[in-house]
C-alpha cells in the first residue's frame, strides 16, 4: 500500500498500533505506546519553507543505539575519480554481468559498482553513477547513504525495498528514490541488475513546466510513498548497519532491526514512480525537440537552469514531425550524457546498445545516430508512427565532467571497444550543384 503525492506532507501509522502518532505536537514528554520520537532532517532547519524537508519517526528504539562504526570493504564502490587517465571517447558498455548464485552469493551492497562520477561528497557537490548486480537478498543488514540521494532504476528483476517508512516493491520500468540518510534493505528474487544515480548536496524535484502549464510530464500524484510498517525484532547474532560516508563504507552492529518505526509524518520520505505514467510532450509540426522535454526529475545546481543531474526518459510516443529527421540529432553538448536501456531497442542505435548496458558521451564529445539509422531515416516516407514502442531508454545528464573509474574502463570487461565503428560508414552526401526544389521555391515565394 502507498500514499500518493510528490513532496507532500504525509502521515502514516501501522494499523496494529492505532493512535501511535502524537496529536498536536511532534515531541511529547511521553509518546503513545512508549515510543521514541526521532526527527530525520533532509535540509537545514532554516531553509525556506518550500525546500524544507524533514520527517518525524516514532520508533521502538532510537537509531542512536549501536556499537561504533568501523571501516568496511568498499568493493567496487568508489569516489576516486583519478584512478585512471581521462578518456574523452564515446564509450559504450555491453550488459553488465550478473554473478551466478551457484558461484557466489552477492547482495545489493556487495553488488554496487561505480562506473563514473565527479565532484566530492565532502563538499556536498557532485554525482556518482553506479550499477548494481546481485542475486541474493540482504539478511540482517541495511544500508544508508550519508553522502546523498540514490535514484534507483531496476533493469532486470523486481526489488523489495524495506525502509524505515515502510516497504516498496519496485519493478523494471519503475524507479525509486531513497533520500539521504534513510536506512533500507533490499530483497531480490533471482538475478537482478539496475542503475543508480547518486547526487550530493541536492534533492530531486520535479522540473518547472514553464509554458507547458500546470499539467504534464511526471504528475505529482503518481509518485507513491510507503505506509508505516514495523518489526519489533531482536537480532542476537547482530544486525549490521552499513553507512556510506565521505565516499567510504563503514559498518556498525546493533541487536535490533532498524525497521521499528511504528508511525511517521513529514515530507521527507522515500518514493517510487512508474515510468508508464509519464505524460509525453513532443513535436507536432517540424524539427526534433530537445530531450529536456522528457525530464522526469531534476537535481538543481545553484546556477539557474543548470542541473547537477537530470533523469530523462525516452518513452513510447508518436512521431509526426513533417520535413524532419526524426531520430535524435547529431550533437556536441556542454553536459555529460550517461544512457542506459531498461528494455527494447533505442531508436538512434537499434544494434549494439543493449538492455543492461550503457553509454557515456562526455562533455563536448560528438555523438548521434549511427550510419544505418541516418540512411534509413533520411529517406523514409514520413507518416505518423509509433516511436520506441516496447522500449524504455533513459539518460542521466549532468553539468559535471565525469571521470570513468578503473572498474568501468577495465575491471568490468564490458567496454565495447568497437563502439566508434557504428559511425565509420557515414559518408558525404554533399552536392555542390544542389538546387532548391520547385516545391520549396513555392513555399518561399510569399516570404520573398
Tab-separated table of C-alpha atoms in Angstrom:
chain	number	residue	atom	x	y	z
A	1	UNK	CA	0.000	0.000	0.000
A	2	UNK	CA	1.131	3.527	-0.756
A	3	UNK	CA	0.372	7.182	-0.161
A	4	UNK	CA	0.410	9.420	-3.243
A	5	UNK	CA	1.891	12.813	-3.972
A	6	UNK	CA	5.344	14.278	-4.598
A	7	UNK	CA	6.859	16.112	-1.629
A	8	UNK	CA	3.559	16.149	0.226
A	9	UNK	CA	3.127	16.442	3.990
A	10	UNK	CA	2.073	12.878	4.758
A	11	UNK	CA	1.267	10.885	7.891
A	12	UNK	CA	1.068	7.143	8.432
A	13	UNK	CA	0.793	4.732	11.329
A	14	UNK	CA	0.894	0.957	11.352
A	15	UNK	CA	-2.716	-0.247	11.784
A	16	UNK	CA	-1.540	-2.613	14.515
A	17	UNK	CA	-0.975	0.469	16.715
A	18	UNK	CA	-3.838	2.914	16.158
A	19	UNK	CA	-3.231	6.348	17.619
A	20	UNK	CA	0.537	5.976	17.593
A	21	UNK	CA	1.010	9.428	16.032
A	22	UNK	CA	1.076	12.118	18.739
A	23	UNK	CA	-1.747	14.617	18.456
A	24	UNK	CA	-0.983	18.311	18.205
A	25	UNK	CA	2.781	18.118	18.728
A	26	UNK	CA	5.911	16.369	17.456
A	27	UNK	CA	7.861	15.579	20.601
A	28	UNK	CA	5.616	14.893	23.626
A	29	UNK	CA	7.100	14.106	27.013
A	30	UNK	CA	5.785	10.561	26.634
A	31	UNK	CA	4.926	9.264	23.168
A	32	UNK	CA	1.991	6.894	22.577
A	33	UNK	CA	2.848	3.218	23.138
A	34	UNK	CA	6.102	4.258	24.843
A	35	UNK	CA	7.774	5.075	21.512
A	36	UNK	CA	10.780	7.342	20.948
A	37	UNK	CA	10.415	10.482	18.804
A	38	UNK	CA	13.223	10.996	16.269
A	39	UNK	CA	13.459	13.685	13.597
A	40	UNK	CA	15.136	12.984	10.241
A	41	UNK	CA	16.169	16.263	8.582
A	42	UNK	CA	16.852	16.413	4.848
A	43	UNK	CA	17.541	20.156	4.796
A	44	UNK	CA	18.893	22.846	7.064
A	45	UNK	CA	16.410	23.968	9.716
A	46	UNK	CA	16.362	27.455	8.213
A	47	UNK	CA	15.721	26.537	4.569
A	48	UNK	CA	12.779	28.377	3.008
A	49	UNK	CA	9.548	26.554	3.650
A	50	UNK	CA	9.150	25.249	0.048
A	51	UNK	CA	12.523	23.465	0.301
A	52	UNK	CA	12.435	22.483	3.974
A	53	UNK	CA	12.486	18.687	4.269
A	54	UNK	CA	12.020	16.695	7.466
A	55	UNK	CA	10.041	13.817	8.918
A	56	UNK	CA	9.277	12.692	12.445
A	57	UNK	CA	9.656	8.983	13.160
A	58	UNK	CA	8.112	7.250	16.181
A	59	UNK	CA	10.162	4.148	16.838
A	60	UNK	CA	10.604	1.381	19.364
A	61	UNK	CA	14.338	2.025	19.835
A	62	UNK	CA	16.103	5.175	18.533
A	63	UNK	CA	18.716	4.777	15.815
A	64	UNK	CA	21.434	6.203	18.099
A	65	UNK	CA	21.750	2.856	19.909
A	66	UNK	CA	24.542	0.997	18.107
A	67	UNK	CA	28.175	-0.019	18.506
A	68	UNK	CA	30.868	2.234	16.939
A	69	UNK	CA	31.266	2.307	13.179
A	70	UNK	CA	34.371	0.679	11.737
A	71	UNK	CA	35.746	0.682	8.192
A	72	UNK	CA	34.205	-1.847	5.815
A	73	UNK	CA	35.213	-3.080	2.386
A	74	UNK	CA	34.067	-0.740	-0.379
A	75	UNK	CA	34.414	-3.351	-3.121
A	76	UNK	CA	33.915	-1.562	-6.436
A	77	UNK	CA	32.135	1.417	-4.875
A	78	UNK	CA	34.395	4.455	-5.100
A	79	UNK	CA	34.660	8.218	-5.218
A	80	UNK	CA	38.221	8.171	-6.561
A	81	UNK	CA	37.902	9.946	-9.884
A	82	UNK	CA	41.662	9.822	-10.565
A	83	UNK	CA	42.230	6.056	-10.744
A	84	UNK	CA	42.861	6.154	-14.484
A	85	UNK	CA	43.596	8.777	-17.099
A	86	UNK	CA	40.638	10.719	-18.566
A	87	UNK	CA	39.054	9.258	-21.694
A	88	UNK	CA	37.110	11.687	-23.955
A	89	UNK	CA	35.981	8.979	-26.387
A	90	UNK	CA	32.449	7.819	-26.930
A	91	UNK	CA	32.038	4.877	-24.540
A	92	UNK	CA	29.579	2.012	-24.637
A	93	UNK	CA	29.233	-0.975	-22.369
A	94	UNK	CA	27.726	-4.357	-23.132
A	95	UNK	CA	25.248	-5.611	-20.498
A	96	UNK	CA	26.959	-5.689	-17.122
A	97	UNK	CA	27.448	-9.255	-15.883
A	98	UNK	CA	25.266	-10.562	-13.056
A	99	UNK	CA	27.037	-13.065	-10.781
A	100	UNK	CA	25.555	-16.560	-10.804
A	101	UNK	CA	24.053	-17.535	-7.458
A	102	UNK	CA	25.510	-21.020	-7.877
A	103	UNK	CA	29.008	-19.493	-7.914
A	104	UNK	CA	28.801	-16.666	-5.364
A	105	UNK	CA	26.097	-15.069	-3.241
A	106	UNK	CA	26.090	-11.306	-3.827
A	107	UNK	CA	23.633	-8.913	-2.186
A	108	UNK	CA	22.729	-5.352	-3.178
A	109	UNK	CA	25.569	-3.637	-1.293
A	110	UNK	CA	28.246	-6.107	-2.367
A	111	UNK	CA	26.963	-5.761	-5.941
A	112	UNK	CA	27.438	-1.985	-6.175
A	113	UNK	CA	29.929	-0.895	-8.852
A	114	UNK	CA	30.802	2.719	-9.628
A	115	UNK	CA	31.007	3.431	-13.362
A	116	UNK	CA	31.703	7.172	-13.378
A	117	UNK	CA	31.168	10.387	-11.496
A	118	UNK	CA	32.562	13.752	-10.461
A	119	UNK	CA	32.666	16.134	-7.548
A	120	UNK	CA	33.102	15.485	-3.876
A	121	UNK	CA	30.807	14.210	-1.146
A	122	UNK	CA	32.720	16.194	1.482
A	123	UNK	CA	31.917	19.497	-0.190
A	124	UNK	CA	28.371	18.260	-0.959
A	125	UNK	CA	28.641	18.895	-4.683
A	126	UNK	CA	28.756	16.154	-7.274
A	127	UNK	CA	27.344	12.894	-8.563
A	128	UNK	CA	28.141	9.214	-8.838
A	129	UNK	CA	26.737	6.732	-11.339
A	130	UNK	CA	26.671	3.102	-10.272
A	131	UNK	CA	25.241	-0.223	-11.380
A	132	UNK	CA	24.078	-2.977	-9.063
A	133	UNK	CA	24.286	-6.656	-9.982
A	134	UNK	CA	23.184	-9.120	-7.324
A	135	UNK	CA	21.494	-12.448	-6.763
A	136	UNK	CA	20.620	-12.688	-3.067
A	137	UNK	CA	18.706	-10.643	-0.514
A	138	UNK	CA	20.257	-8.641	2.287
A	139	UNK	CA	19.951	-10.563	5.564
A	140	UNK	CA	20.061	-8.803	8.945
A	141	UNK	CA	21.711	-5.789	7.338
A	142	UNK	CA	20.693	-2.419	5.982
A	143	UNK	CA	22.321	0.445	4.094
A	144	UNK	CA	22.149	4.196	4.417
A	145	UNK	CA	23.825	6.877	2.363
A	146	UNK	CA	25.104	9.840	4.368
A	147	UNK	CA	26.528	11.396	1.190
A	148	UNK	CA	23.411	11.915	-0.901
A	149	UNK	CA	20.291	10.561	-2.589
A	150	UNK	CA	20.023	7.326	-4.577
A	151	UNK	CA	17.768	7.271	-7.651
A	152	UNK	CA	17.445	3.544	-8.422
A	153	UNK	CA	16.442	2.267	-11.877
A	154	UNK	CA	15.765	-1.511	-11.886
A	155	UNK	CA	16.528	-3.140	-15.232
A	156	UNK	CA	16.225	-6.870	-14.523
A	157	UNK	CA	14.294	-8.294	-11.599
A	158	UNK	CA	11.975	-6.608	-9.151
A	159	UNK	CA	13.337	-5.446	-5.816
A	160	UNK	CA	11.502	-5.261	-2.492
A	161	UNK	CA	12.893	-2.318	-0.534
A	162	UNK	CA	12.212	-2.210	3.187
A	163	UNK	CA	12.727	1.268	4.632
A	164	UNK	CA	12.151	2.958	7.964
A	165	UNK	CA	8.971	4.382	6.403
A	166	UNK	CA	7.593	1.057	5.095
A	167	UNK	CA	8.006	-1.233	2.115
A	168	UNK	CA	8.140	-0.567	-1.633
A	169	UNK	CA	8.068	-3.133	-4.445
A	170	UNK	CA	9.913	-1.636	-7.411
A	171	UNK	CA	9.845	-3.360	-10.795
A	172	UNK	CA	11.642	-2.680	-14.091
A	173	UNK	CA	10.054	0.380	-15.733
A	174	UNK	CA	9.643	1.900	-12.280
A	175	UNK	CA	12.143	3.995	-10.355
A	176	UNK	CA	12.551	4.811	-6.694
A	177	UNK	CA	14.420	7.450	-4.728
A	178	UNK	CA	15.949	6.754	-1.328
A	179	UNK	CA	16.895	10.126	0.083
A	180	UNK	CA	19.989	10.933	2.125
A	181	UNK	CA	20.209	9.218	5.496
A	182	UNK	CA	17.285	6.795	5.066
A	183	UNK	CA	18.047	3.218	6.055
A	184	UNK	CA	16.895	0.480	3.725
A	185	UNK	CA	17.350	-3.176	2.896
A	186	UNK	CA	16.872	-4.867	-0.490
A	187	UNK	CA	15.295	-8.267	-1.185
A	188	UNK	CA	15.717	-9.791	-4.643
A	189	UNK	CA	14.089	-12.775	-6.322
A	190	UNK	CA	16.769	-14.017	-8.671
A	191	UNK	CA	19.495	-12.500	-10.805
A	192	UNK	CA	18.992	-8.742	-10.546
A	193	UNK	CA	20.514	-5.697	-12.244
A	194	UNK	CA	19.926	-1.970	-12.368
A	195	UNK	CA	21.382	1.545	-12.430
A	196	UNK	CA	21.821	4.182	-9.719
A	197	UNK	CA	22.209	7.946	-9.971
A	198	UNK	CA	23.626	9.413	-6.774
A	199	UNK	CA	23.592	13.167	-6.146
A	200	UNK	CA	25.384	15.004	-3.356
A	201	UNK	CA	24.079	18.210	-1.864
A	202	UNK	CA	20.691	18.459	-3.562
A	203	UNK	CA	17.438	16.554	-3.615
A	204	UNK	CA	15.485	15.539	-6.693
A	205	UNK	CA	12.487	17.645	-7.585
A	206	UNK	CA	10.002	17.923	-10.406
A	207	UNK	CA	11.151	20.171	-13.261
A	208	UNK	CA	9.456	23.508	-13.751
A	209	UNK	CA	6.854	23.347	-16.534
A	210	UNK	CA	7.018	26.937	-17.806
A	211	UNK	CA	4.787	27.457	-20.872
A	212	UNK	CA	3.642	23.812	-20.708
A	213	UNK	CA	1.310	24.951	-17.939
A	214	UNK	CA	0.027	23.294	-14.796
A	215	UNK	CA	-0.041	19.702	-16.075
A	216	UNK	CA	2.321	17.420	-17.926
A	217	UNK	CA	5.465	15.299	-17.760
A	218	UNK	CA	5.573	13.444	-14.407
A	219	UNK	CA	2.433	14.373	-12.492
A	220	UNK	CA	2.890	14.751	-8.708
A	221	UNK	CA	0.035	12.431	-7.762
A	222	UNK	CA	1.688	9.483	-9.500
A	223	UNK	CA	4.583	9.398	-7.018
A	224	UNK	CA	3.995	6.848	-4.265
A	225	UNK	CA	5.353	6.708	-0.714
A	226	UNK	CA	5.214	3.618	1.532
A	227	UNK	CA	2.885	3.317	4.502
A	228	UNK	CA	4.193	2.702	8.006
A	229	UNK	CA	5.221	-0.860	8.818
A	230	UNK	CA	7.336	-2.057	11.697
A	231	UNK	CA	9.005	-5.142	13.087
A	232	UNK	CA	9.896	-5.456	16.762
A	233	UNK	CA	12.694	-7.943	16.220
A	234	UNK	CA	15.735	-8.684	18.341
A	235	UNK	CA	18.782	-9.966	16.472
A	236	UNK	CA	21.022	-11.691	18.992
A	237	UNK	CA	23.612	-12.544	16.353
A	238	UNK	CA	23.925	-8.876	15.431
A	239	UNK	CA	22.277	-6.581	12.880
A	240	UNK	CA	24.682	-4.723	10.554
A	241	UNK	CA	24.125	-1.098	9.566
A	242	UNK	CA	26.281	-0.131	6.569
A	243	UNK	CA	26.890	3.594	6.178
A	244	UNK	CA	28.272	5.316	3.066
A	245	UNK	CA	30.132	8.320	4.450
A	246	UNK	CA	32.537	10.597	2.546
A	247	UNK	CA	32.757	8.055	-0.258
A	248	UNK	CA	33.733	5.149	2.022
A	249	UNK	CA	31.761	2.352	3.665
A	250	UNK	CA	31.548	1.841	7.412
A	251	UNK	CA	29.613	-0.760	9.404
A	252	UNK	CA	28.281	-0.989	12.923
A	253	UNK	CA	26.419	-3.614	14.939
A	254	UNK	CA	23.203	-3.437	16.911
A	255	UNK	CA	20.921	-6.079	18.375
A	256	UNK	CA	17.612	-4.990	16.843
A	257	UNK	CA	16.036	-4.319	13.458
A	258	UNK	CA	16.149	-0.644	12.407
A	259	UNK	CA	12.739	-1.063	10.769
A	260	UNK	CA	10.977	-0.413	14.050
A	261	UNK	CA	9.139	2.788	13.100
A	262	UNK	CA	5.520	2.400	14.156
A	263	UNK	CA	4.345	5.778	12.806
A	264	UNK	CA	5.728	8.776	10.968
A	265	UNK	CA	4.741	12.115	9.486
A	266	UNK	CA	6.519	14.653	7.309
A	267	UNK	CA	7.583	15.475	3.762
A	268	UNK	CA	10.989	13.729	3.681
A	269	UNK	CA	10.288	10.180	2.531
A	270	UNK	CA	11.367	7.542	0.046
A	271	UNK	CA	9.161	7.289	-3.034
A	272	UNK	CA	8.657	5.424	-6.287
A	273	UNK	CA	7.249	6.230	-9.728
A	274	UNK	CA	6.046	4.164	-12.675
A	275	UNK	CA	7.524	5.474	-15.927
A	276	UNK	CA	4.430	4.437	-17.894
A	277	UNK	CA	2.596	7.335	-16.191
A	278	UNK	CA	4.813	9.965	-17.819
A	279	UNK	CA	2.742	12.369	-19.903
A	280	UNK	CA	4.875	12.791	-23.015
A	281	UNK	CA	5.277	16.153	-24.723
A	282	UNK	CA	6.538	16.006	-28.316
A	283	UNK	CA	6.846	17.992	-31.524
A	284	UNK	CA	3.657	18.069	-33.630
A	285	UNK	CA	4.880	20.212	-36.560
A	286	UNK	CA	8.574	20.019	-37.500
A	287	UNK	CA	12.071	19.530	-36.042
A	288	UNK	CA	13.274	17.361	-33.179
A	289	UNK	CA	12.677	18.919	-29.756
A	290	UNK	CA	15.463	18.896	-27.174
A	291	UNK	CA	15.381	15.902	-24.792
A	292	UNK	CA	14.769	18.183	-21.806
A	293	UNK	CA	11.060	17.773	-22.601
A	294	UNK	CA	11.406	14.208	-21.289
A	295	UNK	CA	12.784	15.172	-17.846
A	296	UNK	CA	11.203	13.193	-15.010
A	297	UNK	CA	13.241	14.540	-12.087
A	298	UNK	CA	15.981	17.118	-11.691
A	299	UNK	CA	18.557	17.930	-9.017
A	300	UNK	CA	19.220	21.635	-9.450
A	301	UNK	CA	22.562	23.357	-9.067
A	302	UNK	CA	22.979	26.901	-7.760
A	303	UNK	CA	23.073	28.169	-11.374
A	304	UNK	CA	19.577	28.862	-12.739
A	305	UNK	CA	18.573	26.345	-15.394
A	306	UNK	CA	21.667	24.166	-14.887
A	307	UNK	CA	21.255	20.794	-13.202
A	308	UNK	CA	23.643	18.766	-11.107
A	309	UNK	CA	21.771	15.918	-12.746
A	310	UNK	CA	18.567	15.314	-14.703
A	311	UNK	CA	16.794	11.989	-15.026
A	312	UNK	CA	15.383	11.845	-18.566
A	313	UNK	CA	13.471	9.036	-20.296
A	314	UNK	CA	12.706	8.198	-23.939
A	315	UNK	CA	9.280	6.591	-23.671
A	316	UNK	CA	6.907	5.188	-26.299
A	317	UNK	CA	5.253	8.069	-28.170
A	318	UNK	CA	4.005	9.279	-31.527
A	319	UNK	CA	6.360	10.788	-34.091
A	320	UNK	CA	4.539	13.106	-36.506
A	321	UNK	CA	7.039	15.840	-37.466
A	322	UNK	CA	6.981	16.826	-41.154
A	323	UNK	CA	10.089	17.514	-43.280
A	324	UNK	CA	12.194	16.363	-40.312
A	325	UNK	CA	14.940	13.912	-39.490
A	326	UNK	CA	13.055	12.354	-36.595
A	327	UNK	CA	15.706	10.479	-34.590
A	328	UNK	CA	17.951	12.412	-32.174
A	329	UNK	CA	20.185	14.878	-33.959
A	330	UNK	CA	23.992	14.875	-34.085
A	331	UNK	CA	25.212	16.693	-31.038
A	332	UNK	CA	28.075	18.099	-29.019
A	333	UNK	CA	26.993	19.093	-25.545
A	334	UNK	CA	28.287	21.113	-22.590
A	335	UNK	CA	26.680	18.410	-20.412
A	336	UNK	CA	27.678	14.772	-19.837
A	337	UNK	CA	25.176	12.163	-21.050
A	338	UNK	CA	25.081	8.686	-19.491
A	339	UNK	CA	22.453	6.442	-21.055
A	340	UNK	CA	21.006	3.087	-20.072
A	341	UNK	CA	18.405	0.795	-21.587
A	342	UNK	CA	15.762	-0.920	-19.476
A	343	UNK	CA	14.126	-2.825	-22.330
A	344	UNK	CA	13.723	-2.859	-26.103
A	345	UNK	CA	15.860	-1.072	-28.719
A	346	UNK	CA	16.956	2.555	-28.583
A	347	UNK	CA	15.705	4.426	-31.651
A	348	UNK	CA	19.059	6.001	-32.633
A	349	UNK	CA	21.067	2.763	-32.333
A	350	UNK	CA	18.988	-0.353	-32.773
A	351	UNK	CA	22.037	-2.606	-32.690
A	352	UNK	CA	24.800	-2.754	-30.098
A	353	UNK	CA	23.096	-0.740	-27.352
A	354	UNK	CA	21.516	-3.498	-25.272
A	355	UNK	CA	19.300	-3.703	-22.175
A	356	UNK	CA	21.503	-3.779	-19.101
A	357	UNK	CA	24.324	-1.973	-20.926
A	358	UNK	CA	25.151	1.717	-21.023
A	359	UNK	CA	26.881	4.519	-22.898
A	360	UNK	CA	28.661	7.710	-21.893
A	361	UNK	CA	29.064	10.734	-24.145
A	362	UNK	CA	31.236	13.147	-22.208
A	363	UNK	CA	31.276	16.920	-22.373
A	364	UNK	CA	31.739	18.090	-25.997
A	365	UNK	CA	32.248	14.535	-27.263
A	366	UNK	CA	30.348	14.196	-30.597
A	367	UNK	CA	27.519	11.668	-30.715
A	368	UNK	CA	24.361	10.910	-32.625
A	369	UNK	CA	22.609	8.311	-34.786
A	370	UNK	CA	24.668	5.532	-36.297
A	371	UNK	CA	25.082	5.249	-40.071
A	372	UNK	CA	22.226	2.780	-40.574
A	373	UNK	CA	19.830	4.993	-38.631
A	374	UNK	CA	20.831	8.067	-40.644
A	375	UNK	CA	20.424	6.401	-44.043
A	376	UNK	CA	17.119	4.806	-43.127
A	377	UNK	CA	15.537	7.933	-41.667
A	378	UNK	CA	16.866	10.341	-44.284
A	379	UNK	CA	14.894	8.545	-46.995
A	380	UNK	CA	11.899	7.260	-45.027
A	381	UNK	CA	8.405	8.206	-46.108
A	382	UNK	CA	7.114	10.364	-43.282
A	383	UNK	CA	3.785	9.480	-41.765
A	384	UNK	CA	2.556	9.336	-38.175
A	385	UNK	CA	4.301	6.448	-36.455
A	386	UNK	CA	4.799	4.982	-33.025
A	387	UNK	CA	8.328	5.570	-31.751
A	388	UNK	CA	10.125	3.433	-29.146
A	389	UNK	CA	7.191	1.035	-28.797
A	390	UNK	CA	8.111	-1.625	-26.219
A	391	UNK	CA	11.259	0.315	-25.319
A	392	UNK	CA	12.438	2.376	-22.373
A	393	UNK	CA	15.788	4.114	-22.559
A	394	UNK	CA	16.886	6.749	-20.077
A	395	UNK	CA	19.607	9.323	-19.557
A	396	UNK	CA	21.435	10.670	-16.523
A	397	UNK	CA	22.508	14.115	-17.771
A	398	UNK	CA	24.891	16.198	-15.688
A	399	UNK	CA	26.702	19.511	-15.837
A	400	UNK	CA	29.734	17.749	-14.309
A	401	UNK	CA	32.569	16.463	-16.461
A	402	UNK	CA	32.508	12.870	-15.314
A	403	UNK	CA	35.510	10.607	-14.882
A	404	UNK	CA	35.207	6.886	-15.565
A	405	UNK	CA	36.504	4.521	-12.891
A	406	UNK	CA	39.013	1.753	-13.327
A	407	UNK	CA	36.153	-0.715	-12.878
A	408	UNK	CA	34.240	0.973	-15.704
A	409	UNK	CA	37.148	1.100	-18.130
A	410	UNK	CA	38.927	-2.140	-17.296
A	411	UNK	CA	37.760	-4.408	-14.493
A	412	UNK	CA	34.189	-5.000	-15.649
A	413	UNK	CA	35.481	-6.158	-19.046
A	414	UNK	CA	32.280	-4.967	-20.711
A	415	UNK	CA	33.589	-1.893	-22.515
A	416	UNK	CA	32.703	-2.177	-26.213
A	417	UNK	CA	35.890	-1.043	-27.919
A	418	UNK	CA	34.240	-1.268	-31.341
A	419	UNK	CA	31.637	1.388	-30.498
A	420	UNK	CA	33.207	4.082	-32.689
A	421	UNK	CA	32.755	1.851	-35.730
A	422	UNK	CA	28.989	2.464	-35.826
A	423	UNK	CA	29.783	5.921	-37.267
A	424	UNK	CA	32.559	4.836	-39.630
A	425	UNK	CA	30.199	4.137	-42.593
A	426	UNK	CA	28.883	7.732	-42.528
A	427	UNK	CA	29.629	9.233	-45.934
A	428	UNK	CA	29.399	12.605	-47.573
A	429	UNK	CA	26.112	13.487	-49.301
A	430	UNK	CA	27.332	16.945	-50.243
A	431	UNK	CA	26.279	18.060	-53.743
A	432	UNK	CA	27.628	21.489	-54.766
A	433	UNK	CA	25.138	21.514	-57.669
A	434	UNK	CA	22.084	21.097	-55.439
A	435	UNK	CA	19.199	23.473	-56.149
A	436	UNK	CA	16.049	24.082	-54.098
A	437	UNK	CA	13.103	22.046	-55.292
A	438	UNK	CA	10.154	23.676	-57.044
A	439	UNK	CA	8.040	22.779	-54.033
A	440	UNK	CA	10.447	24.603	-51.732
A	441	UNK	CA	10.556	27.629	-54.040
A	442	UNK	CA	6.777	27.857	-53.907
A	443	UNK	CA	6.915	27.725	-50.108
A	444	UNK	CA	9.485	30.530	-50.009
A	445	UNK	CA	7.749	32.764	-52.579
A	446	UNK	CA	5.400	34.504	-50.090
A	447	UNK	CA	8.377	35.301	-47.854
A	448	UNK	CA	10.409	36.713	-50.740
